[in-house]
Amino acid sequence: MSLISVKQHVQRGQFSEGISLALVLLNQKENDTELLYLVAVCHRYLRQFDEACKTLGNLLNILPYYARAHQELGHNRYAQAQLSPALESYLQAVKYNPTLVASWQRIAELSSNEEQQKTAALNLDYLNKLPRALQSVSSFIYEEKLDKAEKLCRHFLTEHPKHIEAMRLLAKIAEKHNVLDDAEFLLEICAMQEPNNHWVQFDYVHVLNRRQKFELAYQKAVLLSDSLPEDTTTRLTLANQQAAVGRYSEAIKQYHELSEIDPANPLIQLLLGHTYKTVGQHHDAISAYKAAITIDPLLCDAYWSLANLKTYTFNFELLTQMEKISKEKTLRPEAAIQLQFALGKAYEDKHDYQKSFNHYQHGNQLKRASIDYKPEIMNDNFMLQKKFFKKEVANRLKAYGHGSKDPIFILGLPRTGSTLIEQILSSHSLIDGTLELPNIMAYVQELNGRKYKNTSGRYPKILSSLEPTIFQEFGERYISETQVHRLQAPYFTDKMPNNFRHIGFIKSILPNAKIIDTRRAPMSCCFSVFKQLFAEGQEFSYSFDDIVAYYDGYLELMEHWHRIYPGEILTIDYETMVSQPTETIDQLFQYLELDAERSCYNFHNTKRAVRTASSEQVRQPINQKGNEQWKNFEPYLDQLKEALQL
């Protein structure tokens, strides 16, 4: 007896037998969602609608965003002439899986909303033109059955190797797997073969943006906008890319125009808020985030964005609303995570530290369950760096690199004051502040080649087999590719924290680069990381055990780099920075071999874009408010203390 046997009964129309067998199997596996779904289908065909709806209710309690269950609920309601509830179910189904043809057909039939009818017609037109195999591929993608989707898509491509939509779907699968180089390569081929395929162009811009190839993404977005000047999705894509390349005033203007065209779209207000935050227009950012919440109270990203300003305090009304929404069973995991972190910050501001910690902990547990982070693999990466970069090897490779003195790398763990250091440095007339640049990480991925789970990559040992000229070329490439983020200053910052893992590679391709390592007291550092929901990356940060393992690995690796490159790395302690700012700023510029300017001591007055979580904090004078905030939560941090051996 198996799930396959139940499916066979359903296919033969043996619905009573299917229910009987499924119930036997459910005794062994009580919450099997596929079995529950099939039981509900059988009940509907037997016109046992109450039993079907009861089963679907149980199923949706277990898996609230199961699209086919919502569609099945719609079918039951439709069969009972409950047309308005049926439409609601069908709309919920396509929200979670827009490849469900039956749901779109019912929406087209039942909805009196012109926009919903238009959307249904467009989706039906697209899906009906897709080969059946690719319909299944697309559905599997939305159901997160990526292995099935990839296997079926690749099989289809062996028979239809130039099928553009199949290649586009394979690129989507690659992106879901975070194999962004494959996704980019596939979409580039699609774009070359069908330059007027707008779906391909949208996806291409999106993947380029995710790879932080902002200038190229912007150029492609401009071309897309030129070909579809009145299309709101195209204009929104362009606005996003304008913001990505620093054309903030253009992006803000575009968002405002779009909000007038489509006032019911909360995403526009959310993105507008992000842009206002980046350029330091704090009150405008708050207004935009609140406008997004007004349009869609379930847009949890907006609550988290308010919390992530670090200076905003939730009022009673919003806090009550957030608590109510947190009990919604239909929240997607990402939304639930965002809301838990927002509630953590809200209660922290109200000094209710037990409630705050409970929400932070719940948010971290949800996030940790949603990612595939393996601390042993990270530890292995640290060991490989120490094993390869011995003194003799490091000195030999340094001789090959590009001689530029332009870059200043600010690195270390997140939430250790790196944004503050960057703000101070970028207040100097000779230094441009840029972003957390992805270039070094991209070069490492390139050198590593395709790496599968439980296998070792080629990096860093591949460096020993490279021609000396390759190191010079990597250095020149870095200087060239980062130019888009710079203005006219001779020096610039790169604040990607994870670059600490690759100091050996950095010194091999850019031996004259300055490196600043930011540190913070262990409890302050680790708990601050635990409280932060990162946009992406930093997968180590969602459990105390993972955080401490990463923290210890960081300390050991930095100790190794200091031995290999003595006197070439400056360590700045956050607590010393806030208690002795003048002396620390003097130390910074002595290391950089530059004279400090008055503006560097008044860094909070510097007007520049800041994209990190500390954007509002670095626009204030140095204060000690952030020191030892963990002590407010001390009764709940025994596990962290024990892991840190404090």
XYZ file of C-alpha atoms in Angstrom:
646
model
C 0.000 0.000 0.000
C 1.318 3.419 -0.937
C 0.450 6.919 -2.106
C 0.743 5.643 -5.683
C -1.969 3.061 -4.989
C -4.317 5.807 -3.746
C -3.636 7.833 -6.903
C -4.412 4.791 -9.046
C -7.799 4.385 -7.329
C -8.584 8.068 -7.974
C -7.576 7.766 -11.650
C -9.888 4.733 -12.049
C -12.784 6.545 -10.380
C -12.684 4.182 -7.379
C -13.173 6.992 -4.887
C -14.517 5.029 -1.907
C -11.643 2.559 -2.199
C -9.219 5.496 -2.476
C -10.533 7.009 0.764
C -10.350 3.670 2.611
C -6.754 3.070 1.566
C -5.705 6.662 2.281
C -7.187 6.512 5.795
C -5.187 3.350 6.532
C -2.015 5.115 5.371
C -2.888 8.241 7.390
C -2.913 6.113 10.549
C 0.787 5.580 9.884
C 1.531 9.122 8.655
C -1.088 11.399 10.193
C -0.222 14.730 8.553
C 0.706 13.574 5.049
C -0.558 16.501 2.969
C -0.726 14.614 -0.328
C -2.861 11.879 1.214
C -5.184 14.448 2.800
C -5.501 16.191 -0.563
C -6.453 12.945 -2.313
C -9.021 12.142 0.401
C -10.609 15.552 -0.186
C -10.687 14.971 -3.963
C -12.404 11.610 -3.455
C -15.000 13.130 -1.117
C -15.803 15.815 -3.704
C -16.314 13.301 -6.511
C -18.625 11.377 -4.168
C -20.417 14.711 -3.528
C -19.537 14.482 0.159
C -18.791 18.202 0.278
C -18.853 18.666 4.053
C -16.309 15.874 4.512
C -14.186 17.276 1.698
C -14.158 20.789 3.215
C -13.374 19.398 6.666
C -10.393 17.466 5.263
C -9.192 20.532 3.358
C -9.488 22.622 6.526
C -7.186 20.155 8.313
C -4.805 20.188 5.353
C -4.622 23.983 5.202
C -3.966 24.140 8.945
C -0.871 22.034 8.274
C 0.167 23.739 5.022
C -1.667 27.075 4.614
C -0.091 27.930 1.255
C -0.856 24.607 -0.490
C -2.253 26.051 -3.726
C -4.005 22.904 -4.953
C -5.839 22.602 -1.634
C -7.197 26.135 -2.073
C -8.234 25.227 -5.619
C -9.937 22.057 -4.376
C -11.783 24.109 -1.759
C -12.900 26.379 -4.593
C -14.190 23.376 -6.533
C -16.243 22.239 -3.522
C -17.723 25.676 -2.973
C -18.463 26.067 -6.676
C -20.253 22.700 -6.720
C -22.457 23.967 -3.889
C -23.169 27.258 -5.709
C -21.197 29.229 -3.087
C -19.793 31.420 -5.822
C -18.267 34.276 -3.839
C -16.363 31.979 -1.415
C -15.363 29.843 -4.430
C -13.835 32.881 -6.168
C -11.968 33.734 -2.981
C -10.479 30.231 -2.885
C -9.471 30.318 -6.549
C -7.770 33.694 -6.079
C -5.890 32.290 -3.090
C -4.842 29.272 -5.172
C -3.273 31.317 -7.985
C -1.606 33.582 -5.443
C 0.455 30.593 -4.362
C 0.676 28.844 -7.741
C -0.204 30.899 -10.847
C 0.025 27.837 -13.109
C -3.343 26.372 -12.044
C -5.394 26.537 -15.240
C -8.661 25.445 -13.624
C -8.472 28.253 -11.076
C -7.849 30.890 -13.757
C -10.790 29.565 -15.757
C -13.106 29.928 -12.761
C -11.739 33.391 -11.970
C -12.462 34.470 -15.552
C -15.977 33.087 -15.168
C -16.819 34.347 -11.663
C -15.000 37.653 -11.230
C -16.592 40.991 -12.052
C -13.269 42.756 -11.413
C -11.855 43.975 -14.727
C -8.224 43.691 -13.577
C -8.756 40.113 -12.347
C -10.396 39.140 -15.627
C -7.524 40.665 -17.603
C -4.950 38.838 -15.481
C -6.851 35.563 -15.840
C -7.015 35.942 -19.632
C -3.270 36.660 -19.890
C -2.349 33.681 -17.727
C -4.681 31.330 -19.556
C -3.268 32.444 -22.881
C 0.280 31.783 -21.654
C -0.486 28.428 -20.018
C -2.570 27.091 -22.910
C 0.308 27.738 -25.303
C 2.759 25.848 -23.106
C 3.459 22.191 -23.904
C 1.926 19.986 -21.223
C 5.359 18.960 -19.930
C 6.334 22.587 -19.371
C 3.029 23.276 -17.633
C 4.061 20.590 -15.165
C 7.579 22.036 -14.884
C 6.179 25.455 -14.094
C 3.791 24.041 -11.501
C 6.576 22.003 -9.858
C 8.651 25.188 -9.539
C 5.885 26.945 -7.616
C 5.382 23.866 -5.459
C 9.124 23.865 -4.653
C 9.521 20.410 -6.221
C 12.702 21.569 -7.900
C 14.302 18.190 -8.521
C 11.188 16.982 -10.371
C 11.005 20.257 -12.283
C 14.642 20.103 -13.354
C 14.515 16.453 -14.407
C 11.392 16.996 -16.520
C 12.675 20.256 -18.011
C 16.043 18.784 -18.999
C 14.311 15.789 -20.561
C 12.097 18.142 -22.584
C 15.159 20.094 -23.723
C 16.868 16.935 -25.013
C 13.979 16.649 -27.482
C 13.520 20.412 -28.037
C 17.000 21.882 -27.427
C 16.152 25.389 -28.676
C 12.827 25.816 -26.897
C 13.096 29.295 -25.325
C 10.436 28.845 -22.654
C 11.998 25.583 -21.522
C 15.368 27.341 -21.193
C 13.715 30.189 -19.297
C 12.115 27.729 -16.872
C 15.441 25.946 -16.409
C 16.971 29.337 -15.579
C 14.245 29.826 -12.957
C 15.142 26.467 -11.432
C 18.835 27.425 -11.390
C 17.965 30.703 -9.687
C 15.892 28.850 -7.084
C 18.988 26.735 -6.400
C 21.039 29.974 -6.185
C 23.152 28.848 -9.135
C 22.924 32.357 -10.521
C 25.734 32.033 -13.058
C 23.827 29.221 -14.810
C 20.620 31.243 -14.713
C 22.385 34.253 -16.227
C 24.017 32.152 -18.947
C 20.717 30.528 -19.971
C 18.848 33.835 -20.059
C 21.623 35.491 -22.029
C 21.236 32.787 -24.706
C 17.442 33.213 -24.666
C 17.781 36.986 -25.014
C 20.134 36.602 -27.971
C 17.796 34.194 -29.750
C 14.593 36.110 -28.987
C 15.529 39.737 -28.222
C 11.869 40.780 -28.223
C 10.779 38.174 -25.678
C 9.816 40.437 -22.807
C 9.443 37.633 -20.259
C 13.039 36.654 -20.920
C 14.161 40.276 -20.598
C 12.371 40.686 -17.252
C 13.991 37.543 -15.879
C 17.401 38.551 -17.249
C 17.276 41.939 -15.513
C 16.190 40.246 -12.282
C 19.047 37.721 -12.311
C 21.622 40.379 -13.230
C 20.392 42.410 -10.282
C 20.674 39.414 -7.952
C 24.232 38.928 -9.175
C 24.743 42.615 -8.342
C 25.671 43.393 -11.946
C 23.773 46.617 -11.454
C 25.057 48.621 -14.395
C 24.261 45.900 -16.930
C 20.869 45.264 -15.291
C 20.129 48.989 -15.557
C 21.093 49.061 -19.249
C 18.815 46.091 -19.987
C 15.979 47.700 -18.002
C 16.318 50.892 -20.081
C 16.027 48.853 -23.298
C 13.008 47.019 -21.914
C 11.390 50.308 -20.954
C 12.036 51.734 -24.407
C 10.202 48.788 -25.989
C 7.278 48.861 -23.506
C 7.111 52.500 -22.369
C 3.544 52.357 -21.013
C 3.819 49.033 -19.207
C 3.780 49.524 -15.424
C 5.790 46.367 -14.686
C 8.496 47.570 -17.046
C 8.556 50.989 -15.416
C 8.766 49.403 -11.966
C 11.689 47.267 -13.151
C 13.434 50.392 -14.432
C 12.835 52.240 -11.150
C 14.380 49.352 -9.210
C 17.470 49.403 -11.399
C 17.733 53.200 -11.201
C 17.882 52.841 -7.427
C 20.438 50.019 -7.722
C 22.897 52.198 -9.691
C 22.425 55.235 -7.463
C 20.000 57.234 -9.625
C 17.844 57.767 -6.565
C 16.006 60.936 -7.595
C 14.986 59.293 -10.885
C 13.810 56.178 -9.038
C 11.798 58.196 -6.514
C 10.137 60.172 -9.310
C 9.289 56.939 -11.132
C 7.830 55.312 -7.997
C 5.617 58.338 -7.355
C 4.316 58.308 -10.920
C 3.623 54.576 -10.681
C 1.781 54.985 -7.379
C -0.590 57.420 -9.092
C -1.197 54.944 -11.916
C -1.561 51.941 -9.605
C -2.475 53.246 -6.129
C -3.540 49.790 -4.918
C -0.065 48.285 -5.384
C 1.679 48.123 -1.974
C 4.979 46.982 -3.504
C 5.510 50.417 -5.059
C 5.257 52.088 -1.658
C 7.550 49.489 -0.100
C 10.241 50.068 -2.731
C 9.808 53.822 -2.426
C 10.373 53.463 1.324
C 13.581 51.488 0.733
C 14.889 54.220 -1.569
C 14.026 57.023 0.855
C 15.769 55.073 3.629
C 18.909 54.661 1.520
C 19.234 58.401 0.872
C 18.465 59.338 4.484
C 14.943 60.741 4.061
C 13.768 59.057 7.233
C 10.288 60.549 7.594
C 9.469 59.949 3.930
C 10.549 56.312 4.320
C 8.219 55.875 7.302
C 5.322 57.429 5.369
C 5.900 55.103 2.411
C 6.117 51.978 4.583
C 2.922 52.957 6.405
C 1.207 53.589 3.067
C 2.169 50.052 2.001
C 0.655 48.657 5.214
C -2.538 50.659 4.680
C -2.919 49.155 1.208
C -2.061 45.615 2.342
C -1.982 44.973 6.103
C -0.548 41.486 5.401
C 2.589 42.863 3.702
C 4.930 41.862 6.510
C 8.000 43.185 4.712
C 6.701 46.691 5.449
C 6.518 46.044 9.211
C 10.019 44.598 9.159
C 11.270 47.570 7.118
C 9.899 49.967 9.750
C 11.607 47.940 12.474
C 14.830 47.782 10.456
C 15.079 51.569 10.473
C 16.240 50.965 14.087
C 14.906 54.389 15.102
C 11.163 53.825 14.583
C 8.858 52.940 17.492
C 5.608 51.086 16.796
C 2.456 52.574 18.311
C -0.189 50.508 20.106
C -2.450 50.307 17.054
C 0.234 48.905 14.730
C 1.553 46.545 17.396
C -1.948 45.150 17.991
C -2.367 44.719 14.247
C 0.954 42.876 13.973
C 0.056 40.519 16.820
C -3.266 39.728 15.158
C -1.620 39.060 11.790
C 1.024 36.817 13.397
C -1.783 34.369 14.174
C -2.863 34.185 10.509
C -2.379 30.611 9.341
C -2.120 31.578 5.673
C 1.063 33.643 6.084
C 3.897 32.490 3.857
C 7.026 31.444 5.801
C 8.980 34.510 4.650
C 6.211 36.848 5.829
C 5.925 35.057 9.177
C 9.687 35.406 9.680
C 9.642 39.130 8.873
C 6.756 39.704 11.277
C 8.448 37.853 14.145
C 11.603 39.956 13.824
C 9.508 43.133 13.619
C 7.618 42.142 16.776
C 10.924 41.421 18.487
C 12.102 44.970 17.775
C 8.718 46.469 18.764
C 8.706 44.817 22.199
C 12.400 45.569 22.720
C 11.612 49.273 22.293
C 8.841 48.865 24.903
C 11.356 47.207 27.292
C 9.312 44.001 27.368
C 12.435 41.911 26.872
C 10.890 38.503 27.494
C 8.264 39.002 24.777
C 10.907 40.552 22.540
C 13.242 37.581 22.952
C 10.424 35.105 22.344
C 9.641 36.768 19.006
C 13.311 37.015 17.982
C 13.786 33.351 18.893
C 10.673 32.251 16.983
C 11.756 34.256 13.926
C 15.205 32.676 14.032
C 13.764 29.182 14.398
C 11.510 29.707 11.379
C 14.380 31.120 9.337
C 16.824 28.372 10.337
C 14.272 25.734 9.290
C 13.924 27.369 5.877
C 17.615 27.318 4.884
C 20.132 24.589 4.165
C 23.118 25.852 6.159
C 25.770 23.337 7.205
C 28.275 24.738 9.726
C 30.698 21.881 9.066
C 31.057 23.001 5.434
C 31.835 26.565 6.557
C 34.387 25.256 9.038
C 35.978 23.245 6.238
C 36.212 26.418 4.134
C 38.036 28.187 6.980
C 40.441 25.243 7.316
C 41.195 25.225 3.583
C 42.243 28.888 3.740
C 44.617 28.273 6.655
C 46.023 25.146 5.053
C 46.747 26.759 1.690
C 47.915 30.256 2.627
C 51.210 29.571 4.326
C 53.774 32.363 4.593
C 55.842 31.277 1.585
C 52.815 30.846 -0.694
C 51.288 34.164 0.389
C 54.507 36.088 -0.293
C 54.937 34.481 -3.703
C 51.379 35.234 -4.834
C 51.519 38.839 -3.580
C 54.254 39.552 -6.080
C 51.896 38.806 -8.985
C 49.006 41.124 -8.164
C 47.856 44.487 -9.522
C 49.549 47.432 -7.810
C 46.488 49.647 -7.303
C 46.140 51.326 -3.906
C 42.519 52.368 -4.541
C 40.479 49.847 -2.534
C 39.910 49.882 1.220
C 38.275 46.635 2.359
C 36.141 46.865 5.515
C 35.342 43.360 6.660
C 34.598 41.074 9.585
C 31.341 39.902 11.086
C 28.119 41.826 10.430
C 26.767 44.212 13.098
C 30.257 45.138 14.350
C 30.367 48.804 13.347
C 31.551 48.420 9.750
C 28.920 50.870 8.455
C 30.131 53.420 11.000
C 33.728 52.978 9.795
C 32.588 53.306 6.190
C 30.664 56.502 6.990
C 33.754 58.009 8.637
C 36.020 57.100 5.732
C 33.591 58.242 3.046
C 33.396 61.630 4.758
C 36.978 62.185 3.515
C 37.313 64.067 0.238
C 39.679 61.419 -1.169
C 37.502 58.362 -0.419
C 34.308 57.206 -2.118
C 31.941 55.093 -0.040
C 30.372 52.371 -2.171
C 28.437 49.233 -1.145
C 28.920 45.682 0.022
C 30.481 44.818 -3.321
C 30.038 41.198 -4.520
C 33.066 41.088 -6.806
C 35.518 39.161 -4.624
C 32.864 36.577 -3.759
C 32.004 36.244 -7.463
C 35.656 35.649 -8.403
C 35.914 32.979 -5.701
C 32.809 31.233 -7.058
C 34.292 31.413 -10.538
C 37.557 29.841 -9.367
C 35.719 27.205 -7.379
C 33.850 25.891 -10.404
C 30.615 23.902 -10.044
C 30.578 22.392 -6.577
C 28.066 19.768 -5.496
C 26.963 18.928 -1.979
C 29.507 16.989 0.086
C 32.286 17.631 -2.439
C 35.274 19.938 -2.181
C 35.676 22.883 -4.516
C 38.846 23.834 -6.361
C 39.474 27.037 -4.402
C 41.863 28.057 -2.889
C 44.235 25.274 -4.008
C 43.615 26.158 -7.688
C 45.531 29.420 -7.080
C 48.800 27.464 -7.042
C 48.258 26.341 -10.655
C 47.315 29.740 -12.124
C 49.662 31.646 -14.400
C 51.159 34.694 -12.628
C 49.464 37.036 -15.114
C 46.020 35.819 -13.956
C 46.471 37.512 -10.582
C 47.264 40.820 -12.270
C 44.194 40.367 -14.483
C 41.916 39.687 -11.516
C 43.190 42.847 -9.821
C 42.655 44.950 -12.952
C 39.216 43.423 -13.402
C 38.222 44.296 -9.843
C 39.267 47.934 -10.296
C 37.446 48.129 -13.629
C 34.231 46.404 -12.554
C 33.836 48.435 -9.359
C 34.217 51.739 -11.207
C 30.434 51.985 -11.659
C 30.029 52.495 -7.892
C 32.669 55.236 -7.612
C 32.753 58.962 -8.207
C 36.049 60.794 -8.708
C 37.959 60.078 -5.488
C 41.256 58.167 -5.748
C 40.259 55.680 -3.024
C 37.055 53.743 -2.334
C 35.601 51.357 0.233
C 34.300 47.824 -0.222
C 32.261 46.856 2.847
C 31.388 43.227 2.093
C 31.815 41.609 5.556
C 32.339 38.064 4.239
C 35.508 39.130 2.443
C 37.400 38.232 5.643
C 37.254 34.648 4.405
C 39.274 35.611 1.323
C 41.974 37.994 2.560
C 44.629 35.714 1.069
C 43.039 36.002 -2.366
C 42.587 39.783 -1.972
C 46.248 40.259 -1.070
C 47.228 38.042 -4.014
C 45.405 40.153 -6.615
C 45.619 43.564 -4.878
C 48.673 43.421 -2.587
C 48.536 47.154 -1.780
C 44.865 47.163 -0.733
C 44.141 48.342 2.791
C 42.144 45.978 5.019
C 40.188 47.063 8.097
C 38.780 44.353 10.360
C 35.921 45.502 12.621
C 35.428 43.750 15.953
C 32.886 43.828 18.762
C 32.672 42.199 22.198
C 31.511 38.566 21.876
C 28.088 38.819 23.543
C 27.276 42.139 21.867
C 28.351 40.841 18.470
C 26.643 37.462 18.590
C 23.357 38.665 20.054
C 23.179 41.620 17.639
C 23.582 39.164 14.764
C 20.833 36.965 16.265
C 18.437 39.938 16.351
C 19.015 40.862 12.710
C 17.065 39.438 9.783
C 19.408 39.754 6.808
C 18.096 40.391 3.305
C 20.184 37.482 2.027
C 23.323 35.625 2.930
C 24.649 35.313 6.508
C 22.951 31.919 6.850
C 25.012 31.239 9.982
C 23.091 33.877 11.940
C 19.862 32.079 12.876
C 20.869 29.897 15.823
C 23.201 30.487 18.762
C 25.237 27.352 18.018
C 25.780 28.344 14.376
C 26.634 31.938 15.310
C 29.234 30.937 17.897
C 30.802 28.340 15.585
C 31.120 30.985 12.865
C 32.390 33.584 15.357
C 35.102 31.214 16.617
C 36.062 30.303 13.048
C 36.314 34.005 12.188
C 38.619 34.730 15.148
C 40.912 31.821 14.280
C 41.062 32.741 10.601
C 41.774 36.406 11.350
C 44.565 35.346 13.709
C 46.002 33.354 10.803
C 45.780 36.322 8.402
C 47.560 38.580 10.909
C 50.404 36.048 11.120
C 50.658 35.748 7.326
C 50.350 39.500 6.634
C 51.839 41.146 9.749
C 51.125 44.865 10.059
C 48.967 44.920 6.905
C 45.535 44.549 8.536
C 44.088 47.100 10.962
C 41.699 45.805 13.644
C 39.202 48.338 14.997
C 37.328 47.559 18.185
C 33.747 48.899 18.213
C 33.688 49.555 21.963
C 36.916 51.554 21.709
C 35.505 53.443 18.735
C 32.474 54.696 20.664
C 34.402 55.454 23.871
C 37.406 57.078 22.161
C 36.170 58.245 18.742
C 38.816 60.906 18.100
C 41.731 58.592 18.874
C 40.219 55.789 16.771
C 39.607 58.057 13.790
C 43.207 59.281 14.045
C 44.378 55.650 14.091
C 42.288 54.849 11.003
C 43.820 57.581 8.894
C 47.341 56.902 10.109
C 46.894 53.352 8.817
C 45.549 54.683 5.514
C 48.448 57.124 5.282
C 46.059 60.050 4.854
C 45.503 63.207 6.855
C 42.144 63.130 8.609
C 39.746 65.931 7.650
C 37.323 67.780 9.938
C 34.389 66.185 8.095
C 35.565 62.745 9.242
C 34.981 63.687 12.893
C 31.541 65.070 11.939
C 30.726 62.068 9.766
C 27.016 62.087 10.743
C 26.579 65.219 8.635
C 27.822 63.502 5.467
C 25.050 63.112 2.896
C 25.387 59.796 1.103
C 23.410 56.664 0.323
C 23.632 53.900 2.935
C 21.964 50.544 2.267
C 22.680 48.562 5.411
C 20.599 48.108 8.567
C 22.674 50.799 10.312
C 21.742 53.512 7.790
C 19.969 55.740 10.326
C 22.367 55.077 13.182
C 25.420 56.324 11.256
C 23.604 59.585 10.530
C 23.780 60.384 14.256
C 26.795 61.374 16.374
C 28.634 58.500 18.045
C 26.891 57.349 21.210
C 27.070 54.309 23.473
C 23.395 53.317 23.201
C 24.293 50.167 21.267
C 26.856 48.963 23.812
C 25.890 45.878 25.780
C 22.221 45.937 24.791
C 22.380 42.184 25.247
C 22.297 42.698 29.026
C 18.608 43.556 28.770
C 18.103 39.989 27.550
C 20.614 38.324 29.886
C 18.075 36.028 31.623
C 17.394 34.348 28.263
C 20.963 34.030 26.988
C 22.411 31.164 29.020
C 22.792 29.042 25.872
C 24.755 31.805 24.117
C 26.975 32.402 27.162
C 27.677 28.704 27.476
C 28.554 28.398 23.795
C 30.928 31.364 24.093
C 32.342 29.854 27.312
C 31.699 33.076 29.232
